[in-house]
Tab-separated table of C-alpha atoms and ligand atoms in Angstrom:
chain	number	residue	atom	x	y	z
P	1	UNK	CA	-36.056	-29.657	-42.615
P	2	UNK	CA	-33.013	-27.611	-43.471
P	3	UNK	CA	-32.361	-23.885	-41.951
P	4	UNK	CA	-31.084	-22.187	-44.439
P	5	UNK	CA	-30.617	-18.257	-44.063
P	6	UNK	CA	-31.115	-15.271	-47.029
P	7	UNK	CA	-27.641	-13.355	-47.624
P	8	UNK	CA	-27.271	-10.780	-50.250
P	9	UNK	CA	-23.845	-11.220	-50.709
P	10	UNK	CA	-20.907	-9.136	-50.079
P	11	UNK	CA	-20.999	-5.853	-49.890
P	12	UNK	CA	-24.712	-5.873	-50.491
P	13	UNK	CA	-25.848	-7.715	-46.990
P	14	UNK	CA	-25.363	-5.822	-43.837
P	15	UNK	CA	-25.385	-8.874	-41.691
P	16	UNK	CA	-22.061	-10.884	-42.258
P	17	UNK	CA	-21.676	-14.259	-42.626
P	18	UNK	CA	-20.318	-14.668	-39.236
P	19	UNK	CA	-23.621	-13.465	-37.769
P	20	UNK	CA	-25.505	-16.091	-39.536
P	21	UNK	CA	-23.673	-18.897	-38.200
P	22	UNK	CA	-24.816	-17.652	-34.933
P	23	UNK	CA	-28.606	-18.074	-35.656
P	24	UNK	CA	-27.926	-21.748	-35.793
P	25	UNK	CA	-28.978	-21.982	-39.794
P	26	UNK	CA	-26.608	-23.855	-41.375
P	27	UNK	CA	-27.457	-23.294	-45.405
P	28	UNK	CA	-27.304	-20.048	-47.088
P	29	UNK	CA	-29.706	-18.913	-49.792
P	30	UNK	CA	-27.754	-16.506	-52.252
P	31	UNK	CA	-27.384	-15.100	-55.727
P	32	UNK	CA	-25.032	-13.120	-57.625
P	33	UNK	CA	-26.930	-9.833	-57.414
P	34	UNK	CA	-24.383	-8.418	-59.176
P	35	UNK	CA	-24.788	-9.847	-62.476
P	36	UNK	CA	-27.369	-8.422	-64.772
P	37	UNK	CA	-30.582	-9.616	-65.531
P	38	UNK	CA	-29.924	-12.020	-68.426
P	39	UNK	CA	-26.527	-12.457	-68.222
P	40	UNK	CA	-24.451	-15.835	-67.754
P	41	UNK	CA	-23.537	-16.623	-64.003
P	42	UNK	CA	-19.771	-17.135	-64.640
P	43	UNK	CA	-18.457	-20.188	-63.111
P	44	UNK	CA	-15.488	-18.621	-61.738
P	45	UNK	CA	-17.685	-16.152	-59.680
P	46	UNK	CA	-20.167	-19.059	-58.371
P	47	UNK	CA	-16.868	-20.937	-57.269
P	48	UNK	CA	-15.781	-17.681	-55.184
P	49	UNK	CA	-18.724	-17.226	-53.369
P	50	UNK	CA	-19.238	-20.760	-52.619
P	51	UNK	CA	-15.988	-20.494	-51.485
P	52	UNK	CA	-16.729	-17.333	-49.252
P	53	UNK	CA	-19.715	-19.450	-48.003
P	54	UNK	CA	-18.121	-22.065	-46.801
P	55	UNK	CA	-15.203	-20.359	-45.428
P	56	UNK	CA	-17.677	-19.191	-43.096
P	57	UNK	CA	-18.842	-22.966	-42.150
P	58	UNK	CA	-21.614	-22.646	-43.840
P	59	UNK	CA	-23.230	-24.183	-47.425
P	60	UNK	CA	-24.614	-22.470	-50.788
P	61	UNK	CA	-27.985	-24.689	-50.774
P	62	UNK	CA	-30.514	-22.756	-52.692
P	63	UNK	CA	-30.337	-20.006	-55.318
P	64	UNK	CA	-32.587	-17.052	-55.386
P	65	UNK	CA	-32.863	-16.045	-57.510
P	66	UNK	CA	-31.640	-16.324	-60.841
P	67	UNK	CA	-33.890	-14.166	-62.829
P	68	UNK	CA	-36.041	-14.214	-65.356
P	69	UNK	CA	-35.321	-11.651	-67.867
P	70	UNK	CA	-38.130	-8.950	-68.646
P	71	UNK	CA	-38.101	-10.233	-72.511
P	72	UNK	CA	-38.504	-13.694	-71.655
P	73	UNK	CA	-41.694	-12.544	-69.554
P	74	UNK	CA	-42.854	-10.534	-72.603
P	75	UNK	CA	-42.239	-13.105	-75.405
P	76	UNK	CA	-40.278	-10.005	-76.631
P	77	UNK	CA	-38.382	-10.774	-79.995
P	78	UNK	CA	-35.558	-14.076	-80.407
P	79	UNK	CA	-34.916	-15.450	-77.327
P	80	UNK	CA	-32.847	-17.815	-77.960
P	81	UNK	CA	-29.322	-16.257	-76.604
P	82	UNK	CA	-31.504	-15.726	-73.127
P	83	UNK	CA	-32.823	-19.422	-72.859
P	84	UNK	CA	-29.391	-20.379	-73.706
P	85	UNK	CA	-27.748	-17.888	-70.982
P	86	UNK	CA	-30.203	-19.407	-67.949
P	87	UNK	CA	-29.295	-22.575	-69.759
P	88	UNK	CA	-25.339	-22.311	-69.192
P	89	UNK	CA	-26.150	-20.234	-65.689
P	90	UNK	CA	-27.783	-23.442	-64.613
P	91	UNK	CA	-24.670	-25.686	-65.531
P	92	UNK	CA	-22.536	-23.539	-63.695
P	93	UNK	CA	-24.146	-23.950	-60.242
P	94	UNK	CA	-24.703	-27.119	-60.869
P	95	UNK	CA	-21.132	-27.759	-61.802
P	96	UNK	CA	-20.543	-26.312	-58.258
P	97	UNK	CA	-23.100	-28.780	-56.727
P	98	UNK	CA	-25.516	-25.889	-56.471
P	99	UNK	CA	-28.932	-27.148	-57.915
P	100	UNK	CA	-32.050	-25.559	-56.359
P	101	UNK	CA	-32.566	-22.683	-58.318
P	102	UNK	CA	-35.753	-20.264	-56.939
P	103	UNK	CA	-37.372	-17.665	-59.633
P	104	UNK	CA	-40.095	-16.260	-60.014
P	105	UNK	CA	-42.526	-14.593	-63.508
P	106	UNK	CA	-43.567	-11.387	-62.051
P	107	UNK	CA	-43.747	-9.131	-64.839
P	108	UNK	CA	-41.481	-5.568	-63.783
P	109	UNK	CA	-42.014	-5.685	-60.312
P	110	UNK	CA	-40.949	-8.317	-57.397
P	111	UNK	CA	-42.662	-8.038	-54.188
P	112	UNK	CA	-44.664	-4.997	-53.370
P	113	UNK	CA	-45.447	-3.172	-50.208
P	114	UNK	CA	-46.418	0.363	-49.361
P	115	UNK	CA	-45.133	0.473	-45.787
P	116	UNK	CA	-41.656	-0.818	-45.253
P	117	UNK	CA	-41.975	0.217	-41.114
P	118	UNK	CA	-45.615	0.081	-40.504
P	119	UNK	CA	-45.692	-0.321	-36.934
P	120	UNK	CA	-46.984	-3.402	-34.847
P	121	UNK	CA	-48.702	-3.798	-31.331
P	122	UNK	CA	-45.634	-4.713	-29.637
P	123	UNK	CA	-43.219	-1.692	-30.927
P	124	UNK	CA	-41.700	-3.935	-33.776
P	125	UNK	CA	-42.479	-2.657	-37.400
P	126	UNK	CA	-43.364	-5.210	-40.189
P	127	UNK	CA	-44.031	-4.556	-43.727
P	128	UNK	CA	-47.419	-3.727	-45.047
P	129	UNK	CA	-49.639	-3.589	-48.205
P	130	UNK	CA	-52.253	-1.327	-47.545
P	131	UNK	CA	-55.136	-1.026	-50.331
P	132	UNK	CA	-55.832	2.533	-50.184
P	133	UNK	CA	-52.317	3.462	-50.649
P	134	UNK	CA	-51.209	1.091	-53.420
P	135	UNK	CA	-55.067	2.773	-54.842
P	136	UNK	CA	-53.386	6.059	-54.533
P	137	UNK	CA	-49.878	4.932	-56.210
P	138	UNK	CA	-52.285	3.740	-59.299
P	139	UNK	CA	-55.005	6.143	-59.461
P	140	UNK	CA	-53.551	9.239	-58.426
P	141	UNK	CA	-49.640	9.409	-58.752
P	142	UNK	CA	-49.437	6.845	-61.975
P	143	UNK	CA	-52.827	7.580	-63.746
P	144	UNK	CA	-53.159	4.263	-64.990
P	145	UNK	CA	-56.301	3.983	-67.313
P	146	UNK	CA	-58.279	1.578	-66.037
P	147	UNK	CA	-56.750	0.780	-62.009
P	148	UNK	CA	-59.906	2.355	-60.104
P	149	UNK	CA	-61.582	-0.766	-61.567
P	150	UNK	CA	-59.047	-2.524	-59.486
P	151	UNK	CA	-60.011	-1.603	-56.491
P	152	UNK	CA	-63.056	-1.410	-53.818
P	153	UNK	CA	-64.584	2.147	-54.396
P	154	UNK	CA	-63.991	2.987	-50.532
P	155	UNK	CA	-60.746	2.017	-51.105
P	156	UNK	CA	-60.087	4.524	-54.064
P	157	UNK	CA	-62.014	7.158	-52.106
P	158	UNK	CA	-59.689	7.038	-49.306
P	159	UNK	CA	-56.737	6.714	-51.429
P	160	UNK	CA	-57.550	9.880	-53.137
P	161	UNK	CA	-57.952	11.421	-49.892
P	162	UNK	CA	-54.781	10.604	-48.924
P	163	UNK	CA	-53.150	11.565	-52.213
P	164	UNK	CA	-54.575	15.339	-51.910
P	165	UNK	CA	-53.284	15.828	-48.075
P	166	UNK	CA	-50.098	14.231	-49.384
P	167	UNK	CA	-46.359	15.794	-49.637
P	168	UNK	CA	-44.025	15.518	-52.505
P	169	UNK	CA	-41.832	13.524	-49.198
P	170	UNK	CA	-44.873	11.269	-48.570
P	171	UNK	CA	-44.912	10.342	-52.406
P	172	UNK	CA	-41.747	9.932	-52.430
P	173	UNK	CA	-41.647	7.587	-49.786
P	174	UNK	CA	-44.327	6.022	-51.271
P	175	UNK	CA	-42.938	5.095	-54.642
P	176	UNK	CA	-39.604	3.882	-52.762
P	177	UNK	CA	-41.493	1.642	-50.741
P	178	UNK	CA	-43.142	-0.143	-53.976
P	179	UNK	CA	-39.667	-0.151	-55.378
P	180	UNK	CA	-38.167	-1.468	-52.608
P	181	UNK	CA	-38.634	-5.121	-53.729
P	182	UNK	CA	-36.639	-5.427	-56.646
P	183	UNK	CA	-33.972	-7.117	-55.363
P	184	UNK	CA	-29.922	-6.264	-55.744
P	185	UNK	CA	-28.576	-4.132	-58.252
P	186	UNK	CA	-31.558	-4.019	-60.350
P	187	UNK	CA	-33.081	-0.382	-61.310
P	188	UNK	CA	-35.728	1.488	-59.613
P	189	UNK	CA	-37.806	3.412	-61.576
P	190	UNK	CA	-39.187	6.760	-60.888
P	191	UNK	CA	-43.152	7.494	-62.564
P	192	UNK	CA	-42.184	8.080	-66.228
P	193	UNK	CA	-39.958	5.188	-65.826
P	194	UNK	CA	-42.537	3.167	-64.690
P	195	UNK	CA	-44.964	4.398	-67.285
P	196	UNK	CA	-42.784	3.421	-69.925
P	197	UNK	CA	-42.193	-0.376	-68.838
P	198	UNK	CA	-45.714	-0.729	-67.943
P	199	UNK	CA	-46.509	0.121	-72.035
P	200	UNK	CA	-44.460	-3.092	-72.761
P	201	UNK	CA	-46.844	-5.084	-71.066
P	202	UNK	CA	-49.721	-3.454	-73.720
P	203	UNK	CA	-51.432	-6.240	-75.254
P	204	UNK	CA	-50.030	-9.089	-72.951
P	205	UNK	CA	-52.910	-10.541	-70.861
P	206	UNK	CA	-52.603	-13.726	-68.629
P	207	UNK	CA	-52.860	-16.166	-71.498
P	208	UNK	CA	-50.029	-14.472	-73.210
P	209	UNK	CA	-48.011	-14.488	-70.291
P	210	UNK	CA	-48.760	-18.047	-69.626
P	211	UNK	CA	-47.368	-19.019	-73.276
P	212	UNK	CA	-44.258	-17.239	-72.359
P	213	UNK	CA	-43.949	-18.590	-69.220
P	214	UNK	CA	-44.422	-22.781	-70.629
P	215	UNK	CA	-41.939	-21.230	-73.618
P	216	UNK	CA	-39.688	-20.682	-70.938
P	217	UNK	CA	-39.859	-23.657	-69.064
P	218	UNK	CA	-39.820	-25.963	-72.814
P	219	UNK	CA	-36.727	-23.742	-73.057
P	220	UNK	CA	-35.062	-24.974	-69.638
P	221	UNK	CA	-36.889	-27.490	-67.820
P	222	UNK	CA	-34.886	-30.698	-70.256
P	223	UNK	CA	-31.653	-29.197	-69.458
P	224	UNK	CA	-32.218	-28.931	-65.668
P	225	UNK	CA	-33.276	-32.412	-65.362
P	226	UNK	CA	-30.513	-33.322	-67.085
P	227	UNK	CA	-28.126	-31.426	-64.886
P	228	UNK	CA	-29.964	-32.627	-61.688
P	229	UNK	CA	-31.311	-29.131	-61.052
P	230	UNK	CA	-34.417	-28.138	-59.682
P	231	UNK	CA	-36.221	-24.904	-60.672
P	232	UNK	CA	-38.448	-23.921	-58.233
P	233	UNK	CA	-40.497	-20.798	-59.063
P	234	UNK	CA	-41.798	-18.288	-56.503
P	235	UNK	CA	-45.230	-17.308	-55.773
P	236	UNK	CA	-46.241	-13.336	-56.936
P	237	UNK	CA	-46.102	-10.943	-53.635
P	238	UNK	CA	-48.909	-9.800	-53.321
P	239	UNK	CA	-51.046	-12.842	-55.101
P	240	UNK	CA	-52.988	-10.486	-57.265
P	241	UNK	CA	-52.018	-8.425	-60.835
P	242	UNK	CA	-50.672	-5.118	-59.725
P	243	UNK	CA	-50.148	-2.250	-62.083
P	244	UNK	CA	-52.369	-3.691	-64.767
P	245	UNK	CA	-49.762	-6.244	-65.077
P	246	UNK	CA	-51.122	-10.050	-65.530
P	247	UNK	CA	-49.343	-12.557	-62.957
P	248	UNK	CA	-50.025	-16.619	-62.843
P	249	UNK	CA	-48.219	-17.888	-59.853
P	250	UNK	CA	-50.942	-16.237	-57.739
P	251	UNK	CA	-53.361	-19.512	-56.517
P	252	UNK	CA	-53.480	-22.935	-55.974
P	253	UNK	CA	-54.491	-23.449	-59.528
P	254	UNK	CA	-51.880	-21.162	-60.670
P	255	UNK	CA	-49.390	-22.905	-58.986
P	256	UNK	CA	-51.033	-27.032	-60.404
P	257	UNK	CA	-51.102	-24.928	-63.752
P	258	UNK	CA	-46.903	-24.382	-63.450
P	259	UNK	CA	-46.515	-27.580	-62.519
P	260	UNK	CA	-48.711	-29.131	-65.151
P	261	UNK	CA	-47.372	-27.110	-67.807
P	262	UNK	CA	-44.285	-29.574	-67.826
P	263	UNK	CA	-44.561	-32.861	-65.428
P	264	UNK	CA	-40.692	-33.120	-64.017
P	265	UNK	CA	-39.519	-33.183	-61.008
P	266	UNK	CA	-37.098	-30.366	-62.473
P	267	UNK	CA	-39.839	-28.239	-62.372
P	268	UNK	CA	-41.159	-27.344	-59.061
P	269	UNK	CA	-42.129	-25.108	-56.283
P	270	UNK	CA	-40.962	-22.267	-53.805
P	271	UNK	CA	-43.933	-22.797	-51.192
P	272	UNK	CA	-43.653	-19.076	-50.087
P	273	UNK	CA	-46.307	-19.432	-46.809
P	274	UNK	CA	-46.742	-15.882	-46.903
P	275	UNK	CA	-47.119	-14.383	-50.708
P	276	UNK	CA	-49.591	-17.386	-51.274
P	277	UNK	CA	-50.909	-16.913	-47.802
P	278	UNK	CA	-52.100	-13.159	-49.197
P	279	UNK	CA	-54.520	-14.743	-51.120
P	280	UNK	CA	-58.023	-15.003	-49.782
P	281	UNK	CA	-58.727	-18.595	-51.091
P	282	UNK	CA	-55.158	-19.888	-50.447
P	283	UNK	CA	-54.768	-22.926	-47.922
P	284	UNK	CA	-51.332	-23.289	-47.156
P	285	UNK	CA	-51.295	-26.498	-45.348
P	286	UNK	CA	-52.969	-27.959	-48.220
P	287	UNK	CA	-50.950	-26.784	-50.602
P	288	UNK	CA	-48.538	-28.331	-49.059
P	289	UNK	CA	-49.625	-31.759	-49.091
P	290	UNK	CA	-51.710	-31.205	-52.513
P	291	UNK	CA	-47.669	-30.288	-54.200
P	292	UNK	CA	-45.721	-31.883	-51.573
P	293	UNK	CA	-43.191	-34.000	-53.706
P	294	UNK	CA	-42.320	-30.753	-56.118
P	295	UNK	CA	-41.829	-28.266	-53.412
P	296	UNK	CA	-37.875	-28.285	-53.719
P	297	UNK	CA	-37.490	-24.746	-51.331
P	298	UNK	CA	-39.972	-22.947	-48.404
P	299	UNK	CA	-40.842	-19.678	-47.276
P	300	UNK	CA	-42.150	-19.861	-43.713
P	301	UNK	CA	-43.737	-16.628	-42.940
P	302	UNK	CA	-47.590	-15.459	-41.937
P	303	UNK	CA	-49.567	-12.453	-43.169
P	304	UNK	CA	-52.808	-11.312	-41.569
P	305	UNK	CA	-55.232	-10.000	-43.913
P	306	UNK	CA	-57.517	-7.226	-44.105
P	307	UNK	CA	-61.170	-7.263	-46.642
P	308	UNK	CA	-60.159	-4.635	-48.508
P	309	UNK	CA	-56.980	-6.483	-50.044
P	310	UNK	CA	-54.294	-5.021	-47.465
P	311	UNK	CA	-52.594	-6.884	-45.478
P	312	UNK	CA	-49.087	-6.728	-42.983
P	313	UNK	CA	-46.309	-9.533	-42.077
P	314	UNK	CA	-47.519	-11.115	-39.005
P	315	UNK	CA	-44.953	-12.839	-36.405
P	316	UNK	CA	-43.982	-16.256	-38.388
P	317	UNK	CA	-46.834	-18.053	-35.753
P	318	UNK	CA	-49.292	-15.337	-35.568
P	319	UNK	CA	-51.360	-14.436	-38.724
P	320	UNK	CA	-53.543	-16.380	-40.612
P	321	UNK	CA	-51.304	-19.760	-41.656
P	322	UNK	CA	-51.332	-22.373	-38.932
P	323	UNK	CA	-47.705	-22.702	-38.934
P	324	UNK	CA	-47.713	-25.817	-36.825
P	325	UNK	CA	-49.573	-27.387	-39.511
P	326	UNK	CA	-47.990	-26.071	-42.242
P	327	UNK	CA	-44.809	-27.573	-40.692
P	328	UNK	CA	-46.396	-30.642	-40.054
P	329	UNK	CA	-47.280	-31.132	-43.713
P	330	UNK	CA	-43.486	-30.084	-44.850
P	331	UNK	CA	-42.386	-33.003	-42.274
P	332	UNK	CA	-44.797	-35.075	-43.460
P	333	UNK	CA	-43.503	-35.039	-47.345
P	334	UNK	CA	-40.006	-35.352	-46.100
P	335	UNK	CA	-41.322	-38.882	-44.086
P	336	UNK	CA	-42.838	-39.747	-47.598
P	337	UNK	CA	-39.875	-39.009	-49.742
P	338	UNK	CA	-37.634	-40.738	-47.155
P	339	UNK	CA	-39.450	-43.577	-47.387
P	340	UNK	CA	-39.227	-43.845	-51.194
P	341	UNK	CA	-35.428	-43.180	-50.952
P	342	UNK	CA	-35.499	-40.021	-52.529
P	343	UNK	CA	-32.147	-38.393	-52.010
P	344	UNK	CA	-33.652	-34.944	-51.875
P	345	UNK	CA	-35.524	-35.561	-48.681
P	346	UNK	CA	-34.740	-32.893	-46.749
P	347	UNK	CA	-36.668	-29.746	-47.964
P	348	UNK	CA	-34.457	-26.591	-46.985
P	349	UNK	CA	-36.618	-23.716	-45.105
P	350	UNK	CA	-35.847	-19.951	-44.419
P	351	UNK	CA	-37.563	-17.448	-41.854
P	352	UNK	CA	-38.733	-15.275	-44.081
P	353	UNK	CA	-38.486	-11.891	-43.909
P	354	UNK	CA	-38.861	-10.645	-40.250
P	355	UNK	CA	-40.217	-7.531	-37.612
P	356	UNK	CA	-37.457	-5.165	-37.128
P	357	UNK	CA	-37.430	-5.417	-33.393
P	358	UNK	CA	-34.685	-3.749	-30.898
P	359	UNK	CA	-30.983	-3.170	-32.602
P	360	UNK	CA	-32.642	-3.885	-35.449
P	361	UNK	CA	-34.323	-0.320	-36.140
P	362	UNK	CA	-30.489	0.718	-35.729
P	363	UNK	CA	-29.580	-0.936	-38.805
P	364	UNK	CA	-29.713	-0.423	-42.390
P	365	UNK	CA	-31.454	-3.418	-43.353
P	366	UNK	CA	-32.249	-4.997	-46.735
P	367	UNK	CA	-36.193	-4.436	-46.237
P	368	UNK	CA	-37.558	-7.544	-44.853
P	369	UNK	CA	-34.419	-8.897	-43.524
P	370	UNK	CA	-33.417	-7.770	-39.995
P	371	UNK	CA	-31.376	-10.287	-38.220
P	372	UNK	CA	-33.132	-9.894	-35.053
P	373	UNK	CA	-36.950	-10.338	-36.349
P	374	UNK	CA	-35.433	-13.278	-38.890
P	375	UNK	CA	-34.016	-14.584	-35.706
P	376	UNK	CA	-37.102	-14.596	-33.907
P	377	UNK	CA	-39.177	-16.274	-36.785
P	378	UNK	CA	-36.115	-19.026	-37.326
P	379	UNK	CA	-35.982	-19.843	-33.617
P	380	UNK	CA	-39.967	-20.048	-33.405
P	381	UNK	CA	-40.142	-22.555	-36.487
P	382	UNK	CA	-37.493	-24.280	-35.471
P	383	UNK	CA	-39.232	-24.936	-31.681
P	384	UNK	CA	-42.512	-25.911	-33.925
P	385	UNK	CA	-40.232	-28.554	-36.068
P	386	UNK	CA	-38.536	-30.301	-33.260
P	387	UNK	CA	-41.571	-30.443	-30.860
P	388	UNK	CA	-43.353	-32.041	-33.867
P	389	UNK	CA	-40.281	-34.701	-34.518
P	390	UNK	CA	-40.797	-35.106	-31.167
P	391	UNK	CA	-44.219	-36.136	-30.698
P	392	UNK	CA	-44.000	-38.079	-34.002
P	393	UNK	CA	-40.873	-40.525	-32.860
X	1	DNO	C1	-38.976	-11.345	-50.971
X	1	DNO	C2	-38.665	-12.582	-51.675
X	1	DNO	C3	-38.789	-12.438	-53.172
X	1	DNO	C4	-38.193	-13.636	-53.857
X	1	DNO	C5	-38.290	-13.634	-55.334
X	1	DNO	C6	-37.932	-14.987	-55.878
X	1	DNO	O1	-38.498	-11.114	-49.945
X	1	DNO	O2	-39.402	-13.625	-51.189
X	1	DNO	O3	-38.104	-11.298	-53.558
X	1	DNO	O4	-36.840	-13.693	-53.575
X	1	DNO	O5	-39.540	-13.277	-55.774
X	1	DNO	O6	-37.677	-14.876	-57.223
C-alpha cells in the first residue's frame, strides 16, 4: 500500500512539507482549497503545486477533494456550466498525471463533531460526536421541526439539560465545533445562516438526492474514464442524516448503490475505515473485500461507538475496526489486482485524522490533523502492513 499524507496546502497547513517527508509517507493528498466551490481548477495552479510537492521529494497522488457544488447536490436549476467545470477540473489534474480524485455528496455539511478536544484515557484528546450534544445543537439552539424524532428521548432529555446550564461561550463553541469540518476556505455559517441553507434542502428526500447524485455521475463518470481518472467518493461523517438533511453514502448498500448506479472502474470508492466504521451495521473488513477492485483511495482510522449514536476517534488499532484485518483485506485486493496486471495495484492509504498528543496541543492544528497523533496512527499501520507482507512471503 502507498503512505500518502493529508496537506492543506500553503499557507493553509501548519505542518510543512518538510515535516511530512519525515513521517516516512511518500504521497501527498491535496486540493486547491483555495478555489471556490464550483469553479474550474486552473491548470496553471495544479502545475504549481505539483511543483511545490515535488520540490519537497514528495508526489501529488490523490485529490481531496474536489467538491461537489451545493446545486449539483440539490438538482438546483441548469447545471450544465457545473458538470462541465468538474468536467475540465478533471482534465487538468489529469493532464498533470493527477487522477484519483476523492469527493464526497454530503448535502451543506462535511464531517461533523461536537468535541474537537474531548479528552482520552491517556491525556491525548480525539474528536468526538456525542448524541446529546449534537440533540442540543438541533433541538434547542436550531429549532429544527421535526429533529427530537431524531434522536433517543434520553438523549434529547439530556441535551436539553445541557442546553439550559449552557453559556452563550459553550454555544459558541458548540456551533464551531460542527462547523469545523468544512474544509478550506469554505464558509461557516452562524444559526440563521444555517437555517437558511437547511430550507434549500425542503422537499429533497433521499430519493431526490439519489437522482442528483446518478445525474452527477451520468454527467462525469464517461469523461473520467476517458481521461484515466478515478472518482472515488467519500463516505458521510457521521453515517447517518444530520440536520434533517438526507445522505446516501452512509452503508454498505449505500455504498453497492454508488457503485451500481454506473458500473466503471471510473467510478469508485474512498474506503474511509472510520466514517463507515460509525455505522452500527458497517463491517469494514468486508467491505473491503465485498468492493475491493473499486476502492481507488483509504482512510485507515477506528471509532469506538457508544448506543446512543455518539461515538470518539479511537487510536488507528484500538476501537471497533480490526485494523489488522482490514489491512489484510486492502493487501489482499492489491495481490488480486497484481495478479491480473492491473497497473493501479497499489491502493494509496492515509492515517487519518489523529489524537493530539504532546507538542501537538501546542499547535494550531487543522482539526483532526496533528502531526504527532497522524504520526502515531501512520507508524502503527505501517508496522501492521509489513508484519502482514511478512508472514504472507
Ligand atoms: C475529514 C475528511 C473529509 C473528507 C471529505 C472528502 O477529515 O475525511 O473531510 O476529506 O469528506 O470529500
Amino acid at each position: 500500500m502507498r503512505e500518502t499524507w493529508r496537506w492543506y496546502g500553503p499557507g493553509l497547513d501548519p505542518i510543512g512539507l518538510g515535516d511530512i517527508a519525515q513521517t516516512g509517507a511518500s504521497g501527498i493528498v491535496n486540493a486547491l482549497h483555495e478555489v471556490p466551490y464550483g469553479e474550474v481548477w486552473s491548470r496553471t495552479a495544479i502545475t504549481e503545486r505539483k511543483r511545490v510537492i515535488e520540490a519537497a521529494g514528495l508526489t501529488w497522488d490523490v485529490v481531496e477533494s474536489l467538491p461537489v457544488h451545493e446545486r449539483i447536490k440539490r438538482g438546483d436549476g441548469d447545471l450544465s456550466q457545473l458538470f462541465a467545470n468538474y468536467r475540465q477540473s478533471m482534465a487538468n489534474l489529469a493532464a498533470e498525471g493527477v487522477t484519483t480524485i476523492c469527493y464526497n455528496f454530503m448535502p451543506i455539511l462535511d464531517w461533523t463533531r461536537t468535541d474537537l478536544q474531548s479528552p482520552t484515557a491517556t491525556g491525548a484528546t480525539c474528536l468526538r460526536f456525542e448524541a446529546y450534544r449534537m440533540a442540543a445543537f438541533e433541538v434547542f439552539m436550531l429549532e429544527r421541526n421535526g429533529a427530537e424524532a431524531d434522536y433517543l428521548p434520553q438523549v434529547v432529555e439530556r441535551g436539553r439539560v445541557w442546553f439550559e446550564a449552557s453559556t452563550p461561550d459553550d454555544r459558541a463553541a458548540l456551533l464551531g465545533a460542527i462547523m469545523s469540518g468544512l474544509p478550506g476556505a469554505f464558509d461557516r455559517y452562524d444559526i440563521d445562516g444555517l437555517k437558511s441553507q437547511l430550507a434549500l434542502y425542503d422537499g429533497i428526500g433521499h430519493d431526490e438526492i439519489r437522482a442528483n447524485f446518478k445525474r452527477f455521475l451520468d454527467a462525469v463518470v464517461p469523461t473520467a474514464e476517458e481521461l484515466g481518472v478515478k472518482l472515488a467518493v467519500h463516505a458521510d461523517d457521521p453515517p447517518r442524516d444530520i440536520l434533517g438533511l438526507p445522505r446516501v453514502v452512509s452503508s454498505a448498500q449505500d455504498a453497492a448503490w454508488v457503485l451500481g448506479a454506473h458500473d466503471s472502474i471510473a467510478n469508485g470508492l474512498t474506503l474511509c475505515s472510520g466514517s463507515f466504521g460509525a455505522h452500527p451495521t458497517n463491517d469494514l473488513p468486508a467491505m473491503a473485500r465485498r468492493f475491493g477492485p473499486r476502492i481507488h483511495f483509504a482512510h485507515l482510522r477506528n471509532v469506538a461507538k457508544d448506543p446512543d449514536g455518539s461515538f470518539e476517534e479511537a487510536a488507528h488499532l484500538d476501537g471497533d475496526t480490526d485494523m489488522v484485518d482490514l489491512a489484510k483485506a486492502l493487501l489482499d485486493e492489491e495481490a488480486r489486482r497484481r495478479a491480473e496486471g492491473r497497473p493501479d495495484s497499489q491502493i494509496p492509504f492515509r492515517p487519518d485524522h489523529g489524537h493530539e498528543i504532546a507538542f501537538d496541543h501546542d499547535r494550531d492544528n487543522v482539526p483532526g490533523y496533528p502531526l504527532i497523533g497522524r504520526l502515531r496512527g501512520l507508524a502503527e499501520v505501517r508496522g501492521v502492513i509489513r508484519a502482514l507482507e511478512h508472514a504472507g512471503a
